[in-house]
Structure formats: structure tokens, C-alpha cells
Amino acid sequence: DAGITQSPRHKVTETGTPVTLRCHQTENHRYMYWYRQDPGHGLRLIHYSYGVKDTDKGEVSDGYSVSRSKTEDFLLTLESATSSQTSVYFCAISESIVLAETQYFGPGTRLLVL
Amino acid sequence: QKEVEQNSGPLSVPEGAIASLNCTYSDRGSQSFFWYRQYSGKSPELIMFIYSNGDKEDGRFTAQLNKASQYVSLLIRDSQPSDSATYLCAVRFGNQFYFGTGTSLTVIP
């Protein structure tokens, strides 16, 4: 398994509270991604990073922010959690973007916003 | 918007049969194509990738790519009950990956 951990693995929070999810990798891969997975929607990209302090938005970035101050850590923050952000969140890493390069996924974080 | 479409299933096949999973994508600029397997409650794990037209085989798995038809498929030969999972098709365009909603496969012993 690729060296990817996510914390926390499970979280229950209330609407309006801030939440930060952490992704940590030991592979020294350049690219890191945050996805959410919901029934009927599959995996959707929230934000991604292509280097330290270099990030960009994905297709469902509203309500989320990210930061990457070190190669190994990529943080996802929900500034003010809403019930629509209840989901399973996956972090993924990729060494490069050449044709054969793929993504490897972390174990996921289950977030419930009440 | 880049679309990746899969038949959600469920697809049921008897043990030992061939399972055929299909995926279409909307953007002709898509560069490489991936199949992931995801067991319930687990994270996706890579099965195969392909980026050239034609077939690519790895053990019991064969990926097929037809860029003219914007179509990629996965064949699983000699299906086993342990193959029962959701199969995700993913397409890479630039430095982003786009995923289908997945096809649920059940292999019946």
C-alpha cells in the first residue's frame, strides 16, 4: 500500500463548525488530491496540489479550502460545515502526470455533519 | 464539463464466467485511462491503466481502449466471488482525474 494516512478516520460535527481533515504521505509524491464520494455521484475532485503552496480548484470546491505547507501534508478545511458536506473524503497522491502515472488513495474519512 | 459514464449495474455473473465492464468518456483530449476496484467501505485500488488504443492484459484482467469511439472496457476472465466489488473507470485529462459513478459487480458462486 502507498504510504498515505488520513485523519481523523471518522468525524461527527455540527452545522456551522469548522472542520479540518489531514492527509499525510510518506512517498514524497508531488501531486495530492482531495475527493469526496457520494452515492450516485462517484468521486468528485475538490482541490488538488501540484507542489508546496501550489493548489488549484476542482469541480466541487465551493465551501472548501486547502493548504499544503509541506510536501507530505495536504489539509482540507470546511470553513463552516453544512449537512450537504456529509460524505466520505478520500485523499490521493500521484508522483507525476506522465501517461502511465496513476493515483493511489488513502483509507478515507467519513464525515457526518448534523 | 468532462463526463465519464458507466452502467451502474448491478452486473451479476456466475463464477468462472467473463465479466465485461464498459465506460465512455466525453473529452477526446483525455490522455490515460484507469480501472479501480472498490470494496464496500474501502478505498479505490488500481487494477489497470491503459493509454494506447488496443488491448492490455494483466492476469485475468484485460483493458480495451478505443479512442475513436471514446470507449474503454475491462474484461475479467474466470470471475471469482472475490471480484465482487464496484469498478470505477477514471480518465486523466491534464493533471486532473475524472471518475465514473462505478459499476457494481456480483460474482455468484
mmCIF file of C-alpha atoms in Angstrom:
data_model
loop_
_atom_site.group_PDB
_atom_site.id
_atom_site.type_symbol
_atom_site.label_atom_id
_atom_site.label_comp_id
_atom_site.label_asym_id
_atom_site.label_seq_id
_atom_site.Cartn_x
_atom_site.Cartn_y
_atom_site.Cartn_z
ATOM 1 C CA ASP A 1 0.000 0.000 0.000
ATOM 2 C CA ALA A 2 1.127 3.519 -0.760
ATOM 3 C CA GLY A 3 2.098 5.355 2.413
ATOM 4 C CA ILE A 4 -0.970 7.528 2.796
ATOM 5 C CA THR A 5 -2.815 8.180 6.024
ATOM 6 C CA GLN A 6 -5.851 10.301 6.690
ATOM 7 C CA SER A 7 -7.008 11.743 9.974
ATOM 8 C CA PRO A 8 -9.452 11.604 11.505
ATOM 9 C CA ARG A 9 -10.977 8.463 10.020
ATOM 10 C CA HIS A 10 -14.409 9.280 11.337
ATOM 11 C CA LYS A 11 -15.866 12.578 12.488
ATOM 12 C CA VAL A 12 -19.253 13.831 13.580
ATOM 13 C CA THR A 13 -19.696 17.578 13.748
ATOM 14 C CA GLU A 14 -22.427 20.171 13.837
ATOM 15 C CA THR A 15 -23.545 22.567 11.154
ATOM 16 C CA GLY A 16 -21.563 25.793 11.194
ATOM 17 C CA THR A 17 -18.428 24.447 12.827
ATOM 18 C CA PRO A 18 -15.048 24.439 11.088
ATOM 19 C CA VAL A 19 -13.521 21.072 10.251
ATOM 20 C CA THR A 20 -10.021 20.196 9.081
ATOM 21 C CA LEU A 21 -9.079 16.887 7.524
ATOM 22 C CA ARG A 22 -5.465 15.868 7.161
ATOM 23 C CA CYS A 23 -3.740 13.787 4.530
ATOM 24 C CA HIS A 24 -0.192 12.645 5.172
ATOM 25 C CA GLN A 25 2.055 10.814 2.704
ATOM 26 C CA THR A 26 5.452 9.201 3.074
ATOM 27 C CA GLU A 27 6.047 8.701 -0.676
ATOM 28 C CA ASN A 28 7.356 12.205 -1.464
ATOM 29 C CA HIS A 29 4.868 12.450 -4.356
ATOM 30 C CA ARG A 30 4.388 15.845 -5.910
ATOM 31 C CA TYR A 31 0.648 15.733 -6.548
ATOM 32 C CA MET A 32 -2.014 15.423 -3.882
ATOM 33 C CA TYR A 33 -5.785 15.442 -4.312
ATOM 34 C CA TRP A 34 -8.919 15.668 -2.208
ATOM 35 C CA TYR A 35 -12.078 13.937 -3.410
ATOM 36 C CA ARG A 36 -15.499 13.399 -1.974
ATOM 37 C CA GLN A 37 -17.553 10.322 -2.749
ATOM 38 C CA ASP A 38 -21.325 10.337 -2.599
ATOM 39 C CA PRO A 39 -23.884 7.788 -3.813
ATOM 40 C CA GLY A 40 -24.858 8.471 -7.400
ATOM 41 C CA HIS A 41 -22.009 10.931 -7.945
ATOM 42 C CA GLY A 42 -18.896 8.870 -7.750
ATOM 43 C CA LEU A 43 -15.613 10.512 -6.856
ATOM 44 C CA ARG A 44 -15.507 14.246 -7.389
ATOM 45 C CA LEU A 45 -12.409 16.398 -7.145
ATOM 46 C CA ILE A 46 -12.498 19.150 -4.530
ATOM 47 C CA HIS A 47 -8.990 20.606 -4.711
ATOM 48 C CA TYR A 48 -5.562 19.408 -5.710
ATOM 49 C CA SER A 49 -1.963 20.432 -5.201
ATOM 50 C CA TYR A 50 0.927 20.240 -7.619
ATOM 51 C CA GLY A 51 3.597 21.290 -5.140
ATOM 52 C CA VAL A 52 4.183 23.022 -1.836
ATOM 53 C CA LYS A 53 1.945 26.084 -1.671
ATOM 54 C CA ASP A 54 0.618 25.339 -5.186
ATOM 55 C CA THR A 55 -3.051 24.404 -5.238
ATOM 56 C CA ASP A 56 -5.987 24.612 -7.601
ATOM 57 C CA LYS A 57 -9.731 24.073 -7.530
ATOM 58 C CA GLY A 58 -11.594 21.015 -8.680
ATOM 59 C CA GLU A 59 -15.193 20.655 -9.778
ATOM 60 C CA VAL A 60 -16.777 20.908 -6.277
ATOM 61 C CA SER A 61 -14.557 23.392 -4.443
ATOM 62 C CA ASP A 62 -17.218 25.722 -3.012
ATOM 63 C CA GLY A 63 -17.160 25.693 0.789
ATOM 64 C CA TYR A 64 -13.714 24.087 0.966
ATOM 65 C CA SER A 65 -10.182 25.426 1.250
ATOM 66 C CA VAL A 66 -6.839 23.643 1.248
ATOM 67 C CA SER A 67 -3.277 24.225 2.294
ATOM 68 C CA ARG A 68 -0.002 22.489 1.622
ATOM 69 C CA SER A 69 2.941 23.859 3.563
ATOM 70 C CA LYS A 70 4.995 20.656 3.347
ATOM 71 C CA THR A 71 5.334 18.015 0.659
ATOM 72 C CA GLU A 72 3.913 15.343 2.920
ATOM 73 C CA ASP A 73 0.808 17.111 4.244
ATOM 74 C CA PHE A 74 -2.322 18.326 2.480
ATOM 75 C CA LEU A 75 -5.087 19.810 4.626
ATOM 76 C CA LEU A 76 -8.730 20.188 3.657
ATOM 77 C CA THR A 77 -10.796 22.703 5.635
ATOM 78 C CA LEU A 78 -14.532 23.113 5.717
ATOM 79 C CA GLU A 79 -14.833 26.691 6.929
ATOM 80 C CA SER A 80 -18.415 26.283 8.141
ATOM 81 C CA ALA A 81 -19.680 22.753 7.741
ATOM 82 C CA THR A 82 -23.094 22.120 6.189
ATOM 83 C CA SER A 83 -25.165 18.958 6.021
ATOM 84 C CA SER A 84 -24.503 18.772 2.262
ATOM 85 C CA GLN A 85 -20.839 18.196 3.106
ATOM 86 C CA THR A 86 -21.641 14.888 4.797
ATOM 87 C CA SER A 87 -19.621 12.493 2.700
ATOM 88 C CA VAL A 88 -16.642 10.186 2.518
ATOM 89 C CA TYR A 89 -13.470 12.114 1.777
ATOM 90 C CA PHE A 90 -10.519 10.492 0.061
ATOM 91 C CA CYS A 91 -7.045 11.824 -0.348
ATOM 92 C CA ALA A 92 -4.963 10.614 -3.291
ATOM 93 C CA ILE A 93 -1.374 11.060 -4.377
ATOM 94 C CA SER A 94 0.426 10.878 -7.686
ATOM 95 C CA GLU A 95 4.127 11.123 -8.419
ATOM 96 C CA SER A 96 3.770 12.868 -11.766
ATOM 97 C CA ILE A 97 1.348 13.361 -14.615
ATOM 98 C CA VAL A 98 3.025 11.328 -17.327
ATOM 99 C CA LEU A 99 0.763 8.940 -19.204
ATOM 100 C CA ALA A 100 1.342 5.864 -17.077
ATOM 101 C CA GLU A 101 1.233 7.632 -13.750
ATOM 102 C CA THR A 102 -1.744 6.843 -11.598
ATOM 103 C CA GLN A 103 -3.232 7.870 -8.296
ATOM 104 C CA TYR A 104 -3.115 5.987 -5.036
ATOM 105 C CA PHE A 105 -5.798 6.535 -2.451
ATOM 106 C CA GLY A 106 -5.778 6.906 1.295
ATOM 107 C CA PRO A 107 -8.199 4.999 3.535
ATOM 108 C CA GLY A 108 -10.825 7.753 3.613
ATOM 109 C CA THR A 109 -12.524 9.910 6.234
ATOM 110 C CA ARG A 110 -16.221 9.552 6.965
ATOM 111 C CA LEU A 111 -17.695 12.913 7.901
ATOM 112 C CA LEU A 112 -21.191 13.389 9.248
ATOM 113 C CA VAL A 113 -22.482 16.935 9.626
ATOM 114 C CA LEU A 114 -25.569 17.145 11.826
ATOM 115 C CA GLN B 1 -17.576 19.523 -18.105
ATOM 116 C CA LYS B 2 -15.786 16.237 -18.703
ATOM 117 C CA GLU B 3 -18.140 13.291 -18.445
ATOM 118 C CA VAL B 4 -17.255 9.705 -17.673
ATOM 119 C CA GLU B 5 -20.190 7.340 -17.894
ATOM 120 C CA GLN B 6 -20.586 3.806 -16.664
ATOM 121 C CA ASN B 7 -23.559 1.500 -16.401
ATOM 122 C CA SER B 8 -24.237 1.426 -12.671
ATOM 123 C CA GLY B 9 -25.436 -2.176 -12.782
ATOM 124 C CA PRO B 10 -25.698 -4.242 -10.770
ATOM 125 C CA LEU B 11 -23.998 -6.743 -13.031
ATOM 126 C CA SER B 12 -24.218 -10.364 -11.967
ATOM 127 C CA VAL B 13 -22.163 -13.164 -13.477
ATOM 128 C CA PRO B 14 -21.661 -16.788 -12.417
ATOM 129 C CA GLU B 15 -18.314 -17.878 -11.069
ATOM 130 C CA GLY B 16 -15.897 -18.715 -13.868
ATOM 131 C CA ALA B 17 -17.642 -16.515 -16.434
ATOM 132 C CA ILE B 18 -16.317 -13.394 -18.139
ATOM 133 C CA ALA B 19 -17.457 -10.067 -16.713
ATOM 134 C CA SER B 20 -17.493 -7.127 -19.105
ATOM 135 C CA LEU B 21 -17.478 -3.578 -17.774
ATOM 136 C CA ASN B 22 -17.829 -0.566 -20.014
ATOM 137 C CA CYS B 23 -17.027 3.137 -19.819
ATOM 138 C CA THR B 24 -17.406 6.065 -22.198
ATOM 139 C CA TYR B 25 -15.856 9.498 -21.892
ATOM 140 C CA SER B 26 -16.677 12.844 -23.427
ATOM 141 C CA ASP B 27 -13.335 14.582 -23.975
ATOM 142 C CA ARG B 28 -11.166 13.490 -26.901
ATOM 143 C CA GLY B 29 -8.176 15.129 -25.236
ATOM 144 C CA SER B 30 -8.233 12.577 -22.422
ATOM 145 C CA GLN B 31 -4.812 11.081 -22.077
ATOM 146 C CA SER B 32 -4.894 7.938 -19.999
ATOM 147 C CA PHE B 33 -7.482 5.628 -18.577
ATOM 148 C CA PHE B 34 -7.703 3.664 -15.374
ATOM 149 C CA TRP B 35 -9.771 0.961 -13.759
ATOM 150 C CA TYR B 36 -10.101 0.863 -9.999
ATOM 151 C CA ARG B 37 -11.811 -1.703 -7.802
ATOM 152 C CA GLN B 38 -13.541 -0.583 -4.640
ATOM 153 C CA TYR B 39 -14.856 -2.919 -1.993
ATOM 154 C CA SER B 40 -17.670 -1.664 0.208
ATOM 155 C CA GLY B 41 -16.337 0.701 2.850
ATOM 156 C CA LYS B 42 -12.819 0.687 1.407
ATOM 157 C CA SER B 43 -10.768 2.998 -0.765
ATOM 158 C CA PRO B 44 -10.315 2.502 -4.515
ATOM 159 C CA GLU B 45 -7.388 0.335 -5.567
ATOM 160 C CA LEU B 46 -5.830 0.342 -9.013
ATOM 161 C CA ILE B 47 -6.396 -2.654 -11.270
ATOM 162 C CA MET B 48 -5.043 -1.445 -14.599
ATOM 163 C CA PHE B 49 -4.251 1.579 -16.710
ATOM 164 C CA ILE B 50 -4.119 1.965 -20.475
ATOM 165 C CA TYR B 51 -3.234 4.865 -22.752
ATOM 166 C CA SER B 52 -2.769 3.313 -26.218
ATOM 167 C CA ASN B 53 -5.505 2.002 -28.477
ATOM 168 C CA GLY B 54 -5.991 -1.741 -28.293
ATOM 169 C CA ASP B 55 -5.856 -4.332 -25.566
ATOM 170 C CA LYS B 56 -3.704 -4.626 -22.487
ATOM 171 C CA GLU B 57 -3.705 -7.821 -20.459
ATOM 172 C CA ASP B 58 -2.681 -8.406 -16.864
ATOM 173 C CA GLY B 59 -3.504 -11.821 -15.494
ATOM 174 C CA ARG B 60 -7.273 -12.319 -15.579
ATOM 175 C CA PHE B 61 -7.876 -8.682 -16.497
ATOM 176 C CA THR B 62 -7.898 -7.132 -19.970
ATOM 177 C CA ALA B 63 -8.402 -3.441 -20.604
ATOM 178 C CA GLN B 64 -9.511 -2.330 -24.040
ATOM 179 C CA LEU B 65 -9.274 1.229 -25.373
ATOM 180 C CA ASN B 66 -10.863 2.677 -28.495
ATOM 181 C CA LYS B 67 -10.104 6.391 -28.655
ATOM 182 C CA ALA B 68 -12.084 6.915 -31.876
ATOM 183 C CA SER B 69 -15.228 5.702 -30.124
ATOM 184 C CA GLN B 70 -14.178 7.223 -26.771
ATOM 185 C CA TYR B 71 -14.713 3.898 -25.124
ATOM 186 C CA VAL B 72 -12.751 1.878 -22.599
ATOM 187 C CA SER B 73 -13.682 -1.511 -21.181
ATOM 188 C CA LEU B 74 -12.489 -4.029 -18.638
ATOM 189 C CA LEU B 75 -12.865 -7.774 -19.062
ATOM 190 C CA ILE B 76 -12.470 -10.069 -16.086
ATOM 191 C CA ARG B 77 -11.920 -13.693 -17.078
ATOM 192 C CA ASP B 78 -12.655 -16.638 -14.789
ATOM 193 C CA SER B 79 -14.580 -14.367 -12.427
ATOM 194 C CA GLN B 80 -14.278 -15.197 -8.739
ATOM 195 C CA PRO B 81 -16.535 -14.283 -5.815
ATOM 196 C CA SER B 82 -13.664 -12.122 -4.548
ATOM 197 C CA ASP B 83 -14.109 -9.960 -7.671
ATOM 198 C CA SER B 84 -17.471 -8.795 -6.314
ATOM 199 C CA ALA B 85 -16.981 -5.048 -5.876
ATOM 200 C CA THR B 86 -17.664 -1.721 -7.530
ATOM 201 C CA TYR B 87 -15.436 -0.941 -10.506
ATOM 202 C CA LEU B 88 -14.568 2.668 -11.189
ATOM 203 C CA CYS B 89 -13.458 3.993 -14.543
ATOM 204 C CA ALA B 90 -11.195 7.049 -14.409
ATOM 205 C CA VAL B 91 -9.901 9.307 -17.146
ATOM 206 C CA ARG B 92 -6.927 11.624 -16.819
ATOM 207 C CA PHE B 93 -7.031 14.968 -18.546
ATOM 208 C CA GLY B 94 -4.085 17.212 -17.793
ATOM 209 C CA ASN B 95 -3.354 16.899 -14.094
ATOM 210 C CA GLN B 96 -6.900 16.016 -13.105
ATOM 211 C CA PHE B 97 -8.684 12.683 -12.949
ATOM 212 C CA TYR B 98 -12.384 12.285 -13.705
ATOM 213 C CA PHE B 99 -14.307 9.311 -12.407
ATOM 214 C CA GLY B 100 -17.433 7.476 -13.434
ATOM 215 C CA THR B 101 -20.016 6.550 -10.828
ATOM 216 C CA GLY B 102 -18.939 2.909 -10.901
ATOM 217 C CA THR B 103 -20.423 -0.441 -11.881
ATOM 218 C CA SER B 104 -21.388 -2.877 -9.148
ATOM 219 C CA LEU B 105 -20.330 -6.440 -9.960
ATOM 220 C CA THR B 106 -21.545 -9.544 -8.155
ATOM 221 C CA VAL B 107 -19.972 -12.918 -8.920
ATOM 222 C CA ILE B 108 -22.341 -15.710 -7.944
ATOM 223 C CA PRO B 109 -20.705 -18.919 -6.637
#
